[in-house]
PDB file of N, CA and C in Angstrom:
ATOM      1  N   UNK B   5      -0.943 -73.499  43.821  1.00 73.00           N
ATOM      2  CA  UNK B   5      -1.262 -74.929  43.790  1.00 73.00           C
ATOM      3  C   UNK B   5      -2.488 -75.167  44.682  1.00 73.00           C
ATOM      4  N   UNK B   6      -3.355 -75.768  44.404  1.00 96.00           N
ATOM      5  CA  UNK B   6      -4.316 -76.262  45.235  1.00 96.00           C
ATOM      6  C   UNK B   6      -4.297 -77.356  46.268  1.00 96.00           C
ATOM      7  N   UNK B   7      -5.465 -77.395  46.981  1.00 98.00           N
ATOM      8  CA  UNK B   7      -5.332 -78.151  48.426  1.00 98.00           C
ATOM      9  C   UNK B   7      -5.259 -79.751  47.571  1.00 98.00           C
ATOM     10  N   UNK B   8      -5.767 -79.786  46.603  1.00 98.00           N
ATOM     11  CA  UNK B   8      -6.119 -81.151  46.513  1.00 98.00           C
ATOM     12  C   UNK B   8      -4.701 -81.616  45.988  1.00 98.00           C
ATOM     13  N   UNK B   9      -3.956 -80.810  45.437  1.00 98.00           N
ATOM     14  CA  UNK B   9      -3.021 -81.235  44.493  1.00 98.00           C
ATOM     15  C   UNK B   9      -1.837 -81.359  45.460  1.00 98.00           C
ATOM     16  N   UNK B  10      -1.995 -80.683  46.514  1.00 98.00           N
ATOM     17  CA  UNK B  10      -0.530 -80.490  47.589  1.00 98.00           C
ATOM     18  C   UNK B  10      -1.061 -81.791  48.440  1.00 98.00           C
ATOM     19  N   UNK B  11      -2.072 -82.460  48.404  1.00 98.00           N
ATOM     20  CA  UNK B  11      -2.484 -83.674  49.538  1.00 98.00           C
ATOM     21  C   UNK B  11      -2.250 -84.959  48.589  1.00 98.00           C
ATOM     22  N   UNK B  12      -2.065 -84.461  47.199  1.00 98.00           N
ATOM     23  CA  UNK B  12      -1.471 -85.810  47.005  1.00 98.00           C
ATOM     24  C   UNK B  12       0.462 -85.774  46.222  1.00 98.00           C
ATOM     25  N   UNK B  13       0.897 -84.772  46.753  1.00 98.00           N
ATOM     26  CA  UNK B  13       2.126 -85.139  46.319  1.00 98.00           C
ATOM     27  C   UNK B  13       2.519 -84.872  47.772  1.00 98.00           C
ATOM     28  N   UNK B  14       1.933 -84.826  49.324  1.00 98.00           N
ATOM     29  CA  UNK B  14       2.047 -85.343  50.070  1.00 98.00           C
ATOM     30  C   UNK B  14       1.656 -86.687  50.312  1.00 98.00           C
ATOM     31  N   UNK B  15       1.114 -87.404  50.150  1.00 98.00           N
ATOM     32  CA  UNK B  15       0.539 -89.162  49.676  1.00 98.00           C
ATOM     33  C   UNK B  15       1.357 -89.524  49.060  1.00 98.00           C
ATOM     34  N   UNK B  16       2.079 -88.895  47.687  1.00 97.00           N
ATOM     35  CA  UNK B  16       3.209 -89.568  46.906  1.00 97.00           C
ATOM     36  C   UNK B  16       4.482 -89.427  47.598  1.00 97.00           C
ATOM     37  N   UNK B  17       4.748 -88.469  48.262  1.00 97.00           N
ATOM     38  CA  UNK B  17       6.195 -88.251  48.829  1.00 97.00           C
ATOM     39  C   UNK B  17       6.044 -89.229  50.019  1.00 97.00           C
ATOM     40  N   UNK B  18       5.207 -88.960  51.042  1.00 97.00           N
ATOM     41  CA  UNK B  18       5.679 -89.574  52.556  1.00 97.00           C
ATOM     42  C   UNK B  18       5.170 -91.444  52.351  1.00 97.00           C
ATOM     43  N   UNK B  19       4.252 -91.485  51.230  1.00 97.00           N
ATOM     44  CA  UNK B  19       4.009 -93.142  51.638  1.00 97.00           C
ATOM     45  C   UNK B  19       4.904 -93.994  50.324  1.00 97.00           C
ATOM     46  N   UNK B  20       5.462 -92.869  49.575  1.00 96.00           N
ATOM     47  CA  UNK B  20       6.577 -93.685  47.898  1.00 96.00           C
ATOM     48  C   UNK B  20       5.562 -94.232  47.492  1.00 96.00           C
ATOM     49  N   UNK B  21       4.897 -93.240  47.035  1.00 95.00           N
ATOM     50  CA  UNK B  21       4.125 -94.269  45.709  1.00 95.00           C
ATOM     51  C   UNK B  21       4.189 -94.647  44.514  1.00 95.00           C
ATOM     52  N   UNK B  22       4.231 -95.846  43.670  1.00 92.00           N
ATOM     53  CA  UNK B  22       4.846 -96.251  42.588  1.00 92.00           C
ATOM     54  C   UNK B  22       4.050 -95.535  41.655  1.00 92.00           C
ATOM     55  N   UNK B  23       2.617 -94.512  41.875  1.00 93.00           N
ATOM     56  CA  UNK B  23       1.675 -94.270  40.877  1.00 93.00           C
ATOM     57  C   UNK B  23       2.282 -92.203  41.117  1.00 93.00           C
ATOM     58  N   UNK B  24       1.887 -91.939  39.913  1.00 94.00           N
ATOM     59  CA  UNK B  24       2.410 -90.307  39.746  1.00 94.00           C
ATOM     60  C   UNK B  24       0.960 -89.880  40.492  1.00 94.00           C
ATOM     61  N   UNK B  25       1.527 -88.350  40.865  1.00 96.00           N
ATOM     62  CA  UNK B  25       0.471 -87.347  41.373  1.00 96.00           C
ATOM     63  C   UNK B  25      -0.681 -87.616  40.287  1.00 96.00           C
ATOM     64  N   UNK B  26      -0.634 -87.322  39.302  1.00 95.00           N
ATOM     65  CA  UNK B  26      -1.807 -87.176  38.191  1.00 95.00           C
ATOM     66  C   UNK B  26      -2.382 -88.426  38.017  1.00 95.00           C
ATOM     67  N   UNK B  27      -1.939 -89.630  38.547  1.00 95.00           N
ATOM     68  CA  UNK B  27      -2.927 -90.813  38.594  1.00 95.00           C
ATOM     69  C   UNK B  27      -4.036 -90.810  39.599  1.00 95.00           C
ATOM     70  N   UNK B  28      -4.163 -89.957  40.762  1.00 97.00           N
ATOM     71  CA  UNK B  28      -4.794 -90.227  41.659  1.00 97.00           C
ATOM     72  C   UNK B  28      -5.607 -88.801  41.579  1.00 97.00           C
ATOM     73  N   UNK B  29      -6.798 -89.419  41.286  1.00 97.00           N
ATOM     74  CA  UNK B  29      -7.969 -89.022  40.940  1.00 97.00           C
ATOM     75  C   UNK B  29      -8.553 -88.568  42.468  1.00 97.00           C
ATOM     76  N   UNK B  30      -9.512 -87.604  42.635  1.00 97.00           N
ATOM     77  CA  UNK B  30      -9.732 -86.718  43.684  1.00 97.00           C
ATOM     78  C   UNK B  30     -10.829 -87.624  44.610  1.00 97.00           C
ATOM     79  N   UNK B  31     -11.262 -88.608  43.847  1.00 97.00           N
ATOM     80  CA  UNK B  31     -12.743 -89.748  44.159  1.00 97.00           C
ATOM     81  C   UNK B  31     -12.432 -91.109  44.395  1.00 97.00           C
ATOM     82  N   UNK B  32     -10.667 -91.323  43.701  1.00 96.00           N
ATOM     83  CA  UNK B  32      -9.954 -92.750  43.738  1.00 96.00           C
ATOM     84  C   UNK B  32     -10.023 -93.060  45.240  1.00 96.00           C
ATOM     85  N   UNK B  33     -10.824 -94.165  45.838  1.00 97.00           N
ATOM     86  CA  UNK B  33     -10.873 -94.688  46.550  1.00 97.00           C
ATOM     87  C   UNK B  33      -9.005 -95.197  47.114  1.00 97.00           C
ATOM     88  N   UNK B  34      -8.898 -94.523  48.126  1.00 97.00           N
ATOM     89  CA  UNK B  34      -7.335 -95.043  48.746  1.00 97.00           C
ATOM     90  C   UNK B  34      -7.090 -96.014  49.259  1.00 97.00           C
ATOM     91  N   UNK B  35      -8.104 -96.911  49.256  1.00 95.00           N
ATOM     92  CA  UNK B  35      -7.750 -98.438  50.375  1.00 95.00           C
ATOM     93  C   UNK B  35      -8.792 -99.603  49.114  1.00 95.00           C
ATOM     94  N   UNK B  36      -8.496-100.547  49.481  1.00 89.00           N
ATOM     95  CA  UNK B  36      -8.788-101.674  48.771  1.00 89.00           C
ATOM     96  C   UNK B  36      -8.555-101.809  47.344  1.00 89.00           C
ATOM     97  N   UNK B  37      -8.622-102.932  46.626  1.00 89.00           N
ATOM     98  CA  UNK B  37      -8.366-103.191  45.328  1.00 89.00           C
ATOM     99  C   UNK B  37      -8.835-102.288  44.344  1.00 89.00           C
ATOM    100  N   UNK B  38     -10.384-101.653  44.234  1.00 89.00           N
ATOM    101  CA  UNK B  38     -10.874-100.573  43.319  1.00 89.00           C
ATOM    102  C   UNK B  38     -10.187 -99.650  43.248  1.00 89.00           C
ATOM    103  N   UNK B  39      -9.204 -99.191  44.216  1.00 92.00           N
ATOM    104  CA  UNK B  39      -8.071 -97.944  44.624  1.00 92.00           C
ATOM    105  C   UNK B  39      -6.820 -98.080  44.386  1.00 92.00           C
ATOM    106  N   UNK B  40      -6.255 -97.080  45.310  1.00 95.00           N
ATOM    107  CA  UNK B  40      -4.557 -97.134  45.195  1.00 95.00           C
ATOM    108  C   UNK B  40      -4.192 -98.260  45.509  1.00 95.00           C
ATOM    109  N   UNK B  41      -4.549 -98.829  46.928  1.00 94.00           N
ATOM    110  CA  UNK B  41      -4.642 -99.857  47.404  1.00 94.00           C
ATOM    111  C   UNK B  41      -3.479-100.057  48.766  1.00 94.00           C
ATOM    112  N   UNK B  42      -4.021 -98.448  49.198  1.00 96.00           N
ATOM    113  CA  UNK B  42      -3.003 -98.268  50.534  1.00 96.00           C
ATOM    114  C   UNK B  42      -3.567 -99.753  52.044  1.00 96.00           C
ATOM    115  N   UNK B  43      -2.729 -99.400  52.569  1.00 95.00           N
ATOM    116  CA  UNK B  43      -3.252-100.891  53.241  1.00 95.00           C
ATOM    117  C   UNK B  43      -3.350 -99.933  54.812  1.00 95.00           C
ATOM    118  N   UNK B  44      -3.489-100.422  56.399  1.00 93.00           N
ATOM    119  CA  UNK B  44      -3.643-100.121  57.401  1.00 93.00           C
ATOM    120  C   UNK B  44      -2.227 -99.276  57.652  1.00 93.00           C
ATOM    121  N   UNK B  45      -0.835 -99.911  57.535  1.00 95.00           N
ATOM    122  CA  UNK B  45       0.381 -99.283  57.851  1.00 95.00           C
ATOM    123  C   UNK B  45       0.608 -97.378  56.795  1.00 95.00           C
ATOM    124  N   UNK B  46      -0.111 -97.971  55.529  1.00 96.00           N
ATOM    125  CA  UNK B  46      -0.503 -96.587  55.212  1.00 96.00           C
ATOM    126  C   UNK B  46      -0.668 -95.583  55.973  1.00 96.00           C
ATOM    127  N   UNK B  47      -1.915 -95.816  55.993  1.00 95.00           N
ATOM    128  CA  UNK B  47      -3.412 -95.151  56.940  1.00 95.00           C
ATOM    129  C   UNK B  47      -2.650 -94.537  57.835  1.00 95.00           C
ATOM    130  N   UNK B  48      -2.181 -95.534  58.710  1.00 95.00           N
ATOM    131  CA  UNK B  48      -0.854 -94.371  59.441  1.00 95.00           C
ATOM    132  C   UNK B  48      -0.004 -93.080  59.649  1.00 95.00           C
ATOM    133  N   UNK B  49       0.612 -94.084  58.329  1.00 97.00           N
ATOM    134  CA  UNK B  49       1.689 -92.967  57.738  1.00 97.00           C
ATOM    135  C   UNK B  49       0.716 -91.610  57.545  1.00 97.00           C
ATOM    136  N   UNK B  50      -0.027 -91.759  56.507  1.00 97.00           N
ATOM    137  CA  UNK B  50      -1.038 -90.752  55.923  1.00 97.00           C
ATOM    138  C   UNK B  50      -1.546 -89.302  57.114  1.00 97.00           C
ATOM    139  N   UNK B  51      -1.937 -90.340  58.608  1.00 97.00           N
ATOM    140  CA  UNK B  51      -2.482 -89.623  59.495  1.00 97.00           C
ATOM    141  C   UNK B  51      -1.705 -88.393  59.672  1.00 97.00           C
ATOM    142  N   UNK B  52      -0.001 -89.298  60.059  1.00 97.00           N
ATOM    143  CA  UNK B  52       0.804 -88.346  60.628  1.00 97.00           C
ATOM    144  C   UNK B  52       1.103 -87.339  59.702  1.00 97.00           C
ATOM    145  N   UNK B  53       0.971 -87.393  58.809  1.00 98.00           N
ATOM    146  CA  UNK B  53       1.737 -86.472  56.981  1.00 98.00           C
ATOM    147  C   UNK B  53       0.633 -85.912  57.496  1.00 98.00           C
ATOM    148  N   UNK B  54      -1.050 -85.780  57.106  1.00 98.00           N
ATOM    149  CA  UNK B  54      -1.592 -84.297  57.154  1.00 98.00           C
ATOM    150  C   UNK B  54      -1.434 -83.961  58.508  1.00 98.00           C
ATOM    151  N   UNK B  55      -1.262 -84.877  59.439  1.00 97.00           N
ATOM    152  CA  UNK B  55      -0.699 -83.544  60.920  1.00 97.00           C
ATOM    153  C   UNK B  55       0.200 -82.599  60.401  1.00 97.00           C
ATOM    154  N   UNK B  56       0.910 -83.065  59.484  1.00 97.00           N
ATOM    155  CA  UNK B  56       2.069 -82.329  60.380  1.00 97.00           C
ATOM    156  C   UNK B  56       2.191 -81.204  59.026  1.00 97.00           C
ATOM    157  N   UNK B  57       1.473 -81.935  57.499  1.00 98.00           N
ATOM    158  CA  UNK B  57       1.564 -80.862  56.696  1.00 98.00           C
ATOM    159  C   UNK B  57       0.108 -80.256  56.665  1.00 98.00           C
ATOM    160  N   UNK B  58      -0.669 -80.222  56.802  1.00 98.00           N
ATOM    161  CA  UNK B  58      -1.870 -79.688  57.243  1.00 98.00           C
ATOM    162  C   UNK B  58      -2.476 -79.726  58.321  1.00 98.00           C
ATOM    163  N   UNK B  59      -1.888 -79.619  59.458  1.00 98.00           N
ATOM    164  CA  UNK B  59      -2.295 -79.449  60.795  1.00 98.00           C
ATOM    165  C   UNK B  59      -3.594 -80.054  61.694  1.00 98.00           C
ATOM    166  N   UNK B  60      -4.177 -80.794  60.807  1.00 98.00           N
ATOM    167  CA  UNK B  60      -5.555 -81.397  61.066  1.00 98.00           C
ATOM    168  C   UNK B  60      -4.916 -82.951  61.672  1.00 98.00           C
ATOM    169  N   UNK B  61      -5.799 -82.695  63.051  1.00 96.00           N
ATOM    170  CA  UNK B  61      -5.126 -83.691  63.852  1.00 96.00           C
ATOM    171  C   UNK B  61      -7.008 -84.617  63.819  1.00 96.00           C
ATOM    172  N   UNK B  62      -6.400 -86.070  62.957  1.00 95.00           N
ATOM    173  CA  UNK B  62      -7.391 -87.131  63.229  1.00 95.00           C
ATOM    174  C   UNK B  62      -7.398 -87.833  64.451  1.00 95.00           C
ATOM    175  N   UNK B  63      -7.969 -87.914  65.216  1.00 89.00           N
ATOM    176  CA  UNK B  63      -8.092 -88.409  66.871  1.00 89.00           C
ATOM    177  C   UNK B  63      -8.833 -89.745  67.096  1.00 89.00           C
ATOM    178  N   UNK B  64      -9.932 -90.372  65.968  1.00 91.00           N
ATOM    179  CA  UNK B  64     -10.177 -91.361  66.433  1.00 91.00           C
ATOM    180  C   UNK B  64     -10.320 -92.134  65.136  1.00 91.00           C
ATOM    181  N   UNK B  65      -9.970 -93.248  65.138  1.00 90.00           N
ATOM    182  CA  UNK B  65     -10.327 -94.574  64.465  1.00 90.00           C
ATOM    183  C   UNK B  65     -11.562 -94.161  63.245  1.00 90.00           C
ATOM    184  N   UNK B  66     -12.423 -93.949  63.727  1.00 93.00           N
ATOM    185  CA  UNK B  66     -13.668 -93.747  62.702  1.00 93.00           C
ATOM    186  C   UNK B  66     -13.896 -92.545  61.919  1.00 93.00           C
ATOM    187  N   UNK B  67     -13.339 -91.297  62.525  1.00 94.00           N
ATOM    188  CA  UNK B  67     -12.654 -90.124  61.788  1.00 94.00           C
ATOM    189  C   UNK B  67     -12.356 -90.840  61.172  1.00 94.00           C
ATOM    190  N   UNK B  68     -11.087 -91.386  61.371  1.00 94.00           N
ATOM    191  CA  UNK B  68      -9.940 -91.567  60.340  1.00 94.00           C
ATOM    192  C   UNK B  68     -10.733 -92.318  59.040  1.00 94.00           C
ATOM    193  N   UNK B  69     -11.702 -93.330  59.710  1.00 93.00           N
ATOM    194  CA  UNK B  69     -11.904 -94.009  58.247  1.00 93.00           C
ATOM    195  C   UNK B  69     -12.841 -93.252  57.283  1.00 93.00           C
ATOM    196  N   UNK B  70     -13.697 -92.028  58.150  1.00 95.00           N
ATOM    197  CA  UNK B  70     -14.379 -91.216  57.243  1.00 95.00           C
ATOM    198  C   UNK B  70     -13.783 -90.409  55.950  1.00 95.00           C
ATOM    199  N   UNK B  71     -12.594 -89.859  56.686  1.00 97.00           N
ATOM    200  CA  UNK B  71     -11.436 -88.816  56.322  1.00 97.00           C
ATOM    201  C   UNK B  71     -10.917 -89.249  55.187  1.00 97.00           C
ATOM    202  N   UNK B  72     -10.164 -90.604  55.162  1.00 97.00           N
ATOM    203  CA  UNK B  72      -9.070 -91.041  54.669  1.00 97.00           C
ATOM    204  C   UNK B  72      -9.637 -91.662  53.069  1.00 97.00           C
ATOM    205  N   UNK B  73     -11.384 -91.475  53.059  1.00 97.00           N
ATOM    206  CA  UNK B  73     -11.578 -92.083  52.004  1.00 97.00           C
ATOM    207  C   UNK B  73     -11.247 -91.883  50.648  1.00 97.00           C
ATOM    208  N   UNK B  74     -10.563 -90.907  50.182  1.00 98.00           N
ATOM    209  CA  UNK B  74      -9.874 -89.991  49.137  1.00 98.00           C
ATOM    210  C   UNK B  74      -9.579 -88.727  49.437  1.00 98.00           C
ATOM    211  N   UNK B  75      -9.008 -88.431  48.254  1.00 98.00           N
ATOM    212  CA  UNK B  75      -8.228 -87.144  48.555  1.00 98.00           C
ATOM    213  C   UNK B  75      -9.589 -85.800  48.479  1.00 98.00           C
ATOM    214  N   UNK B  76     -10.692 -86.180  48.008  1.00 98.00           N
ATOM    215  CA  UNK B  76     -11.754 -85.358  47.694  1.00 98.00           C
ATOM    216  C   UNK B  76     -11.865 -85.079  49.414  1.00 98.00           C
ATOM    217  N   UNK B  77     -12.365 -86.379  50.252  1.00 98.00           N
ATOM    218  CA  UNK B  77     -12.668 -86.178  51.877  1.00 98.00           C
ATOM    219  C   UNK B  77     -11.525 -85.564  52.739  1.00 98.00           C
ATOM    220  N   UNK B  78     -10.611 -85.705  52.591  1.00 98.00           N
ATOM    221  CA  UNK B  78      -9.549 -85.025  53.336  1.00 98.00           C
ATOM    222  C   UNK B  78      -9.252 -83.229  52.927  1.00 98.00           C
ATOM    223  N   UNK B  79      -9.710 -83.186  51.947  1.00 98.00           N
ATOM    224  CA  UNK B  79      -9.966 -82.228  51.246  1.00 98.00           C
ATOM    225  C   UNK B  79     -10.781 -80.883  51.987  1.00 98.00           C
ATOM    226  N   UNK B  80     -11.654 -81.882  52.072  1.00 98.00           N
ATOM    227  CA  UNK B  80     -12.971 -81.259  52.512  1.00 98.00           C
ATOM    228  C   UNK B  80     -12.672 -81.328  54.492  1.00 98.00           C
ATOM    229  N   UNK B  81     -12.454 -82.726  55.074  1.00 98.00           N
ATOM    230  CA  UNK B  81     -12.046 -82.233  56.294  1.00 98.00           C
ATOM    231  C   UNK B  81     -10.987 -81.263  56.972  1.00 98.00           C
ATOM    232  N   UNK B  82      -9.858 -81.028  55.574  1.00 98.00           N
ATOM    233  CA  UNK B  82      -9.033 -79.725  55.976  1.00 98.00           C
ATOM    234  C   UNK B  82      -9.433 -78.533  55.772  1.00 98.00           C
ATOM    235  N   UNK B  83     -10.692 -78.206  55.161  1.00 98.00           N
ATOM    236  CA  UNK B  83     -11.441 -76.544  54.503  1.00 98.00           C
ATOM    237  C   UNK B  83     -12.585 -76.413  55.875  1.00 98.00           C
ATOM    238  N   UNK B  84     -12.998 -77.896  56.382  1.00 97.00           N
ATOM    239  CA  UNK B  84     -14.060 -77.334  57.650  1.00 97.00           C
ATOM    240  C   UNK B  84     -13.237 -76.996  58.863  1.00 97.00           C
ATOM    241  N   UNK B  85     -12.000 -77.787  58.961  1.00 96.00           N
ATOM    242  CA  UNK B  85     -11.828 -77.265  59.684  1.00 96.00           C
ATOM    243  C   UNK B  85     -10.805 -75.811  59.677  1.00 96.00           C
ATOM    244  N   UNK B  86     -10.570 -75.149  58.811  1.00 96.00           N
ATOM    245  CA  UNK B  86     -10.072 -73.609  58.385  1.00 96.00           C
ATOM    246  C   UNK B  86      -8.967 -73.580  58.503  1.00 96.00           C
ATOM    247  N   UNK B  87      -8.641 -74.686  57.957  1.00 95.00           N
ATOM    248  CA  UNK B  87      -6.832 -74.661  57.443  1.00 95.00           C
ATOM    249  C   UNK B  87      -6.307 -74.996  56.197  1.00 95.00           C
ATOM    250  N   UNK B  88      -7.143 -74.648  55.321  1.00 87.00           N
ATOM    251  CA  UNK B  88      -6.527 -74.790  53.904  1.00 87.00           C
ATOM    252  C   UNK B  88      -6.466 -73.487  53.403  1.00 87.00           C
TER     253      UNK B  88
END
């Protein structure tokens, strides 16, 4: 299984999402109306899920909003830092 595909049936499992793995597109914007339309209490949740299932610890606020912008960026911040 791939990184991208295990980061979003982690997204579907830890935040219950009403949309299937295969709806969420690798570029689908995760926050606001054009997107899933995860909200701040998300964002949260989300942080702690790749801690703890991909070990990549987000530390500040603006990380996070770089990171969190789809599953393509989280993607990519778990391969730089050499844990996928």
């Amino acid at each position: 299984m791939n990184l991208r595909h295990r980061i979003k049936e982690v997204m579907s499992v830890e935040l219950m999402l009403e949309i299937s793995v295969d709806e969420i597109g690798d570029e689908t914007p995760l926050f606001g109306p054009s997107g899933i339309g995860l909200d701040s209490v998300d964002a949260l949740q989300l942080v702690v899920a790749i801690e703890k299932h991909f070990k990549l610890k987000i530390s500040d606020q603006a990380k996070a909003r770089e990171i969190l912008q789809n599953v393509d960026c989280i993607a990519k911040a778990i391969e730089e830092a050499g844990l996928a």
